[in-house]
Coordinates of C-alpha atoms (C1' of nucleotides) in Angstrom, one line a residue:
Chain A
M1 CA 29.2 -25.5 18.5
R2 CA 28.8 -28.6 16.4
I3 CA 25.7 -30.8 16.2
G4 CA 26.7 -33.4 18.8
E5 CA 27.4 -30.8 21.5
L6 CA 24.2 -29.0 20.7
A7 CA 22.3 -32.2 20.8
A8 CA 23.7 -33.1 24.2
A9 CA 23.1 -29.6 25.6
A10 CA 19.5 -29.4 24.3
G11 CA 18.6 -33.0 25.1
I12 CA 17.6 -33.6 21.5
S13 CA 18.8 -36.1 18.9
R14 CA 21.1 -35.1 16.1
D15 CA 18.6 -36.4 13.7
T16 CA 16.0 -34.1 15.1
I17 CA 18.3 -31.1 14.9
R18 CA 19.0 -31.9 11.2
F19 CA 15.3 -32.3 10.7
Y20 CA 14.6 -28.9 12.3
E21 CA 17.2 -27.4 10.0
R22 CA 15.5 -28.9 7.0
V23 CA 12.2 -27.4 7.9
G24 CA 13.6 -24.0 8.6
L25 CA 13.6 -23.9 12.4
L26 CA 17.4 -23.6 12.5
D27 CA 19.9 -21.9 10.4
G28 CA 22.3 -23.8 8.1
R29 CA 25.6 -22.2 8.8
R30 CA 28.6 -24.5 8.1
L31 CA 32.2 -24.8 9.0
P32 CA 34.7 -25.1 6.1
N33 CA 34.6 -28.8 6.4
G34 CA 30.9 -28.9 5.9
Y35 CA 30.0 -29.5 9.6
R36 CA 27.1 -27.5 11.0
D37 CA 28.0 -24.8 13.4
F38 CA 25.5 -23.4 15.8
P39 CA 25.7 -20.3 18.1
P40 CA 25.3 -21.2 21.8
E41 CA 21.9 -19.4 22.0
T42 CA 20.6 -22.2 19.8
V43 CA 20.2 -24.2 23.0
D44 CA 17.8 -21.6 24.3
W45 CA 15.9 -21.5 21.1
L46 CA 15.6 -25.3 21.1
A47 CA 14.3 -25.2 24.6
Y48 CA 11.7 -22.8 23.6
V49 CA 10.8 -24.9 20.5
R50 CA 10.4 -28.0 22.6
T51 CA 8.3 -26.4 25.2
A52 CA 6.1 -24.8 22.6
R53 CA 5.8 -28.2 20.8
R54 CA 4.8 -30.0 24.0
L55 CA 2.1 -27.4 24.5
G56 CA 0.5 -28.2 21.2
F57 CA 2.1 -25.6 18.9
T58 CA 3.1 -27.0 15.6
L59 CA 6.5 -26.7 14.1
A60 CA 5.0 -24.5 11.4
E61 CA 3.6 -22.1 14.0
I62 CA 6.9 -22.0 15.7
A63 CA 8.7 -21.5 12.5
V64 CA 6.4 -18.6 11.5
H65 CA 7.1 -17.0 14.8
G66 CA 10.8 -17.5 14.3
S67 CA 11.0 -16.2 10.7
G68 CA 8.8 -13.3 11.8
L69 CA 11.5 -12.5 14.3
R70 CA 14.1 -12.7 11.6
D71 CA 12.2 -10.5 9.1
A72 CA 11.5 -7.9 11.7
D73 CA 14.8 -7.9 13.4
D74 CA 15.4 -4.2 12.6
S75 CA 12.1 -3.0 14.0
A76 CA 11.6 -3.4 17.7
A77 CA 8.0 -2.4 17.3
A78 CA 7.2 -5.1 14.8
L79 CA 9.0 -7.6 17.0
S80 CA 7.1 -6.6 20.1
A81 CA 3.9 -6.9 18.1
L82 CA 4.8 -10.4 17.1
I83 CA 5.6 -11.4 20.6
E84 CA 2.4 -9.9 21.9
D85 CA 0.6 -11.9 19.3
K86 CA 2.2 -15.1 20.5
L87 CA 1.3 -14.0 24.0
R88 CA -2.3 -13.8 23.1
L89 CA -2.2 -17.3 21.7
I90 CA -0.7 -18.5 24.9
D91 CA -3.3 -16.7 27.0
E92 CA -6.0 -18.4 25.0
R93 CA -4.4 -21.8 25.6
M94 CA -4.2 -21.0 29.3
A95 CA -7.8 -20.0 29.5
D96 CA -8.8 -23.2 27.9
L97 CA -6.7 -25.2 30.2
A98 CA -8.2 -23.3 33.2
E99 CA -11.6 -24.1 31.9
L100 CA -10.8 -27.8 31.6
R101 CA -9.3 -27.6 35.1
T102 CA -12.4 -26.0 36.6
D103 CA -14.6 -28.5 35.0
L104 CA -12.6 -31.4 36.4
A105 CA -12.1 -29.9 39.8
A106 CA -15.8 -29.4 40.3
R107 CA -16.2 -33.1 40.0
V108 CA -13.7 -34.2 42.6
G109 CA -15.6 -35.5 45.6
A110 CA -18.9 -35.4 43.8
D111 CA -20.7 -38.7 44.1
C112 CA -22.2 -38.6 40.7
P113 CA -20.2 -40.7 38.3
L114 CA -19.7 -39.0 35.0
R115 CA -19.0 -41.6 32.4
P116 CA -18.6 -40.7 28.8
D117 CA -20.1 -43.9 27.6
P118 CA -22.0 -46.0 30.2
R119 CA -21.9 -49.6 29.0
S120 CA -20.8 -51.5 32.1
G121 CA -23.8 -52.4 34.3
G122 CA -27.2 -50.7 34.2
V123 CA -27.6 -47.1 33.5
S124 CA -28.3 -45.7 36.9
G125 CA -30.3 -42.5 36.7
S126 CA -28.2 -40.8 34.1
P127 CA -30.7 -38.5 32.2
G128 CA -29.3 -35.1 32.4
A129 CA -27.4 -35.9 35.5
A130 CA -23.8 -35.9 34.3
G131 CA -23.0 -33.4 31.7
W132 CA -19.3 -33.5 30.8
P133 CA -17.0 -30.6 30.8
S134 CA -18.8 -27.5 29.7
R135 CA -19.2 -27.4 26.0
H136 CA -16.5 -25.5 24.2
R137 CA -17.5 -22.4 22.5
R138 CA -16.2 -20.7 19.4
E139 CA -13.1 -21.7 17.5
Chain B
M1 CA -28.4 -40.7 18.7
R2 CA -26.9 -41.9 15.5
I3 CA -23.5 -40.9 14.1
G4 CA -24.7 -38.1 11.8
E5 CA -26.6 -36.4 14.6
L6 CA -23.6 -36.7 16.9
A7 CA -21.3 -35.4 14.2
A8 CA -23.4 -32.4 13.7
A9 CA -23.9 -31.7 17.4
A10 CA -20.2 -32.1 18.2
G11 CA -18.9 -30.4 15.1
I12 CA -16.8 -33.4 14.1
S13 CA -16.8 -35.6 11.0
R14 CA -18.4 -39.0 11.0
D15 CA -15.1 -40.5 9.9
T16 CA -13.4 -39.0 13.0
I17 CA -16.1 -40.4 15.2
R18 CA -15.6 -43.8 13.7
F19 CA -11.9 -43.4 14.1
Y20 CA -12.4 -42.5 17.8
E21 CA -14.4 -45.6 18.3
R22 CA -11.8 -47.7 16.7
V23 CA -9.1 -46.4 19.1
G24 CA -11.3 -46.8 22.1
L25 CA -12.3 -43.2 22.8
L26 CA -16.0 -44.1 22.3
D27 CA -17.9 -47.3 22.9
G28 CA -19.4 -49.4 20.2
R29 CA -23.0 -49.8 21.1
R30 CA -25.2 -50.7 18.1
L31 CA -28.8 -50.6 17.1
P32 CA -30.3 -53.9 15.8
N33 CA -29.6 -52.7 12.3
G34 CA -25.9 -52.3 13.0
Y35 CA -26.0 -48.5 13.2
R36 CA -24.0 -46.9 16.0
D37 CA -26.0 -45.5 18.8
F38 CA -24.6 -42.9 21.2
P39 CA -26.0 -41.5 24.4
P40 CA -26.4 -37.7 24.4
E41 CA -23.6 -37.1 26.9
T42 CA -21.2 -38.2 24.1
V43 CA -21.5 -34.7 22.8
D44 CA -20.0 -33.4 26.0
W45 CA -17.4 -36.1 26.1
L46 CA -16.3 -35.2 22.5
A47 CA -16.1 -31.5 23.4
Y48 CA -13.8 -32.5 26.2
V49 CA -11.8 -34.7 23.9
R50 CA -11.4 -31.9 21.3
T51 CA -10.3 -29.4 23.9
A52 CA -7.8 -31.7 25.5
R53 CA -6.5 -32.6 22.0
R54 CA -6.0 -28.9 21.1
L55 CA -4.1 -28.5 24.3
G56 CA -1.6 -31.1 23.4
F57 CA -2.9 -34.2 25.1
T58 CA -2.7 -37.3 22.9
L59 CA -5.7 -39.5 22.1
A60 CA -4.0 -42.3 24.1
E61 CA -3.8 -40.1 27.2
I62 CA -7.4 -39.1 26.8
A63 CA -8.4 -42.7 26.2
V64 CA -6.7 -43.8 29.4
H65 CA -8.5 -41.2 31.3
G66 CA -11.8 -42.2 29.8
S67 CA -11.4 -45.9 30.4
G68 CA -10.3 -45.2 33.9
L69 CA -13.5 -43.4 34.4
R70 CA -15.4 -46.4 33.1
D71 CA -13.6 -48.9 35.2
A72 CA -13.9 -46.8 38.3
D73 CA -17.5 -45.7 37.8
D74 CA -18.6 -47.4 41.0
S75 CA -16.0 -45.9 43.2
A76 CA -16.2 -42.2 43.9
A77 CA -12.8 -42.4 45.5
A78 CA -11.1 -43.9 42.5
L79 CA -12.8 -41.4 40.3
S80 CA -11.6 -38.5 42.3
A81 CA -8.1 -39.9 42.3
L82 CA -8.2 -40.1 38.5
I83 CA -9.5 -36.6 38.2
E84 CA -6.9 -35.3 40.6
D85 CA -4.3 -37.0 38.4
K86 CA -5.6 -35.2 35.4
L87 CA -5.6 -32.0 37.3
R88 CA -1.9 -32.4 38.1
L89 CA -1.2 -32.9 34.4
I90 CA -3.2 -29.8 33.5
D91 CA -1.3 -27.8 36.2
E92 CA 1.9 -28.9 34.7
R93 CA 0.9 -27.7 31.3
M94 CA -0.3 -24.4 32.7
A95 CA 3.0 -23.9 34.5
D96 CA 4.9 -24.6 31.2
L97 CA 2.6 -22.2 29.4
A98 CA 3.2 -19.6 32.1
E99 CA 6.9 -20.1 31.7
L100 CA 6.7 -19.6 28.0
R101 CA 4.6 -16.5 28.6
T102 CA 7.1 -15.0 31.0
D103 CA 9.9 -15.7 28.7
L104 CA 8.2 -14.0 25.8
A105 CA 6.8 -11.1 27.9
A106 CA 10.2 -10.3 29.1
R107 CA 11.1 -9.5 25.5
V108 CA 8.3 -7.1 24.7
G109 CA 9.7 -3.6 24.7
A110 CA 13.2 -4.8 25.3
D111 CA 16.0 -3.1 23.3
C112 CA 16.9 -6.3 21.7
P113 CA 14.1 -8.8 22.0
L114 CA 16.1 -11.3 20.0
R115 CA 18.6 -11.8 22.7
P116 CA 17.9 -15.0 24.5
D117 CA 16.4 -14.7 28.0
P118 CA 19.3 -14.4 30.5
R119 CA 17.3 -16.5 33.0
S120 CA 17.7 -19.6 30.9
G121 CA 21.3 -20.2 31.1
G122 CA 24.5 -18.2 31.1
V123 CA 24.7 -17.7 27.4
S124 CA 27.0 -15.5 25.4
G125 CA 26.6 -11.8 25.8
S126 CA 27.9 -11.1 22.4
P127 CA 25.8 -8.2 21.3
G128 CA 26.0 -8.5 17.5
A129 CA 24.9 -12.0 17.4
A130 CA 21.1 -12.2 17.4
G131 CA 21.2 -15.8 18.4
W132 CA 17.6 -16.7 17.8
P133 CA 16.2 -17.9 14.6
S134 CA 18.1 -17.3 11.5
R135 CA 17.2 -16.9 7.8
H136 CA 14.5 -18.8 6.2
R137 CA 15.6 -21.8 4.1
R138 CA 13.5 -23.4 1.4
E139 CA 14.3 -26.7 -0.3
Chain C
dC1 C1' -40.6 -49.9 -6.2
dT2 C1' -37.4 -46.4 -6.6
dT3 C1' -35.0 -42.6 -4.9
dG4 C1' -32.1 -40.5 -1.7
dA5 C1' -30.4 -39.7 2.8
dC6 C1' -28.3 -42.2 6.0
dC7 C1' -25.6 -46.0 7.6
dT8 C1' -21.9 -49.9 7.3
dT9 C1' -17.0 -51.8 6.4
dG10 C1' -12.4 -52.0 4.7
dG11 C1' -8.5 -49.9 3.1
dA12 C1' -5.7 -46.3 0.9
dG13 C1' -3.7 -41.8 1.5
dC14 C1' -1.9 -37.7 3.7
dG15 C1' 0.5 -34.3 6.8
dT16 C1' 3.3 -33.8 10.8
dA17 C1' 7.2 -35.0 13.4
dC18 C1' 10.3 -37.6 14.0
dT19 C1' 13.7 -41.9 13.8
dC20 C1' 16.7 -45.2 11.7
dC21 C1' 19.9 -46.7 8.4
dA22 C1' 23.5 -47.3 5.1
dC23 C1' 27.3 -45.5 3.3
dC24 C1' 30.8 -42.2 3.2
dG25 C1' 34.0 -38.2 4.7
dT26 C1' 36.7 -35.8 8.8
dT27 C1' 39.0 -35.4 13.0
dT28 C1' 41.5 -37.0 16.9
dA29 C1' 44.0 -40.3 19.8
dC30 C1' 47.4 -43.7 19.9
Chain D
dG1 C1' 48.6 -45.4 9.8
dT2 C1' 44.7 -47.1 11.9
dA3 C1' 40.8 -46.9 14.6
dA4 C1' 37.2 -44.7 17.0
dA5 C1' 34.4 -40.9 17.4
dC6 C1' 32.3 -37.6 15.0
dG7 C1' 30.2 -35.4 11.0
dG8 C1' 27.5 -35.5 6.3
dT9 C1' 23.7 -37.2 2.9
dG10 C1' 19.7 -39.4 1.1
dG11 C1' 16.0 -42.1 1.7
dA12 C1' 13.0 -45.4 4.0
dG13 C1' 10.1 -46.3 8.0
dT14 C1' 7.1 -45.3 12.0
dA15 C1' 3.4 -43.4 14.9
dC16 C1' -0.3 -40.4 15.3
dG17 C1' -4.5 -38.4 13.8
dC18 C1' -7.2 -38.0 10.8
dT19 C1' -9.5 -37.9 5.8
dC20 C1' -11.3 -39.8 1.7
dC21 C1' -12.9 -43.3 -1.2
dA22 C1' -15.6 -47.6 -3.0
dA23 C1' -18.9 -50.9 -2.4
dG24 C1' -22.8 -51.9 -0.3
dG25 C1' -26.9 -52.3 3.4
dT26 C1' -31.1 -49.7 5.8
dC27 C1' -35.0 -46.9 5.8
dA28 C1' -38.6 -43.3 5.2
dA29 C1' -40.9 -40.7 1.6
dG30 C1' -43.1 -40.4 -2.8

DNA sequence: CTTGACCTTGGAGCGTACTCCACCGTTTAC
DNA sequence: GTAAACGGTGGAGTACGCTCCAAGGTCAAG
């Protein structure tokens, strides 16, 4: 499929697709006339890329994952290892998100206002009262 | 506390703290000599900011949440609404992450992990074409 | 009074991820 | 053949999130 069709199917601009090709996220196969030609699975790959992006993974991280898949494409074991690695990353993100969620949820309905920087009005009994989300360990 | 102490406590550079103040993530209280002065809770707020950032929330999103907290700090109801809003956002992110995870997990141990996930669209069944990423291009 | 750690401001610069544009070639419909 | 729709390239521009100066003020210790 050509770039316009892919763009429509993936809900992404042509420019972005060309950009993704430049940075190695997509392959550069061409038709005899110079037009780009993508296999249909590219739509799925792009969906994956967009989701990963929205979740805070950088294009570089995604590209590494992608090129890892390419380089390992004759070894199912290496591939699985790669994917499991990615899975671990995702699980970490989910754990962090869950932590954030718990912190926030614990405050719903609480009557103690937890302002990050009290500047409006007097500071009403704040000492030690409102700690924000639990501090974030390691990194 | 002054900027250096906050920077050390939060594990963040002074420049970043000043930048955060400029964009409205922190308030601009000053000592008589012009030095910035932060309440201790700022450390927690910054930890929250960093975690949220790493999870893909933009500074603008975080700032909106923060200023909402300030503006609503006399109304527990408004506050709870805000937090519930944030919770919804987090749940969305978690759902996306879970989807990504499932997608990836389905490939571990599969015969051909490169083949796109059948769930996400009809997609060619052509066996030889590993439709996912392709070869690495360097400029 | 000097030194040095700490603070201030402005502004430049950088990496990431697009986004837009001008200009030109190709394909398709009429 | 001509026009519209599509494709290609290179390069500039933008937004975000920092990061790094340079030039200078503040303050406690020696």
